Tab-separated table of C-alpha atoms in Angstrom:
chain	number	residue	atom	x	y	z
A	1	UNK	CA	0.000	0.000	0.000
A	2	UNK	CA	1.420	3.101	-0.983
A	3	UNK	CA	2.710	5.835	2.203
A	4	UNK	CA	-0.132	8.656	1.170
A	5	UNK	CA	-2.816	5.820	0.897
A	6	UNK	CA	-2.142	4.066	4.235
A	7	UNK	CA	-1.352	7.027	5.587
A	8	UNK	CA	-5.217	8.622	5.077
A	9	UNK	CA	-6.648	5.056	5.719
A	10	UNK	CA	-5.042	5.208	9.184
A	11	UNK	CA	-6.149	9.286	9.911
A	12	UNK	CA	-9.953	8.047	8.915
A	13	UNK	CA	-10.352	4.849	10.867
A	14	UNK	CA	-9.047	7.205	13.861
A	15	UNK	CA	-11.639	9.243	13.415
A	16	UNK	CA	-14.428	6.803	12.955
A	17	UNK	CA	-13.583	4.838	15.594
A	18	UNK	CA	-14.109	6.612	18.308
A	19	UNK	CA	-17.691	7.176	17.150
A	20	UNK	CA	-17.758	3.394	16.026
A	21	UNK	CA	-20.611	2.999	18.887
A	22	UNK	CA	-22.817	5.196	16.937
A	23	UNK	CA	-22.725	3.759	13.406
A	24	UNK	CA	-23.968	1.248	11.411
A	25	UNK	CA	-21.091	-1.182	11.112
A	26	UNK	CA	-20.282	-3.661	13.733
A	27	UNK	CA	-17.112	-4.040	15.722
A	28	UNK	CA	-16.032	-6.878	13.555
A	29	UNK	CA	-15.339	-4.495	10.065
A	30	UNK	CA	-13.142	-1.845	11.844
A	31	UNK	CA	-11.115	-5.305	13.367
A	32	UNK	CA	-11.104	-6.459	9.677
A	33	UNK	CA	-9.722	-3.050	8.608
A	34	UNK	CA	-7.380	-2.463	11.031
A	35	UNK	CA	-5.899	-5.921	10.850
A	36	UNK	CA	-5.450	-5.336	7.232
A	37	UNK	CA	-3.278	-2.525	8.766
A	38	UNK	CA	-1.454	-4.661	10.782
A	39	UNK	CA	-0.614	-6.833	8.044
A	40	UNK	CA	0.885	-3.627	5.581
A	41	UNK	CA	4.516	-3.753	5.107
A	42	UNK	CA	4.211	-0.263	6.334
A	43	UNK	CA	2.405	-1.256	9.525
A	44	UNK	CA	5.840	-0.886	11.188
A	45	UNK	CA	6.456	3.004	11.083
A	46	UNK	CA	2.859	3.299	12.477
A	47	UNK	CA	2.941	0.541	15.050
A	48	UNK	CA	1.776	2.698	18.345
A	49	UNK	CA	-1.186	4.209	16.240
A	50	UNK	CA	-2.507	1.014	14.916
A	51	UNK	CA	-2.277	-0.362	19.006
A	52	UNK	CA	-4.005	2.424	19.963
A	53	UNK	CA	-6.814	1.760	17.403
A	54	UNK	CA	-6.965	-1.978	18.385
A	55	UNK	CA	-7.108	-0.908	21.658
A	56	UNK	CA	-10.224	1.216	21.195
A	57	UNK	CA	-11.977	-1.563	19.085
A	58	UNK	CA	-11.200	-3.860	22.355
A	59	UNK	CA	-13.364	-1.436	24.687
A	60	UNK	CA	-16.029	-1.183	22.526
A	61	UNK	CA	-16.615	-4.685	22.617
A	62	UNK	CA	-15.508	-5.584	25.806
């Protein structure tokens, strides 16, 4: 994935997830799309941001 693409990928699903509790889509597809994060050769240079989103999808379900 390019830099500028994972880059906004990673801004947006910060700012969706904390109102993940009010939308329409289940815990499950912001797991799915931060895993596919995770996975991103680039997921390194990003690591503590990516935690930090996993770590709000974990309170949300519990």
């Amino acid at each position: 994935m390019h830099h500028a693409i994972f880059e906004r990928e990673l801004v947006h699903l910060e700012r969706v997830i904390a109102l993940a509790q009010q939308k329409p889509f289940p815990p499950t597809y912001w797991r799915d799309r931060v895993k596919h994060l995770e996975d991103s050769p680039q997921a390194p240079l990003y690591r503590k941001r990516i935690a930090r989103l996993a770590s709000l999808l974990s309170e949300l379900t519990g």
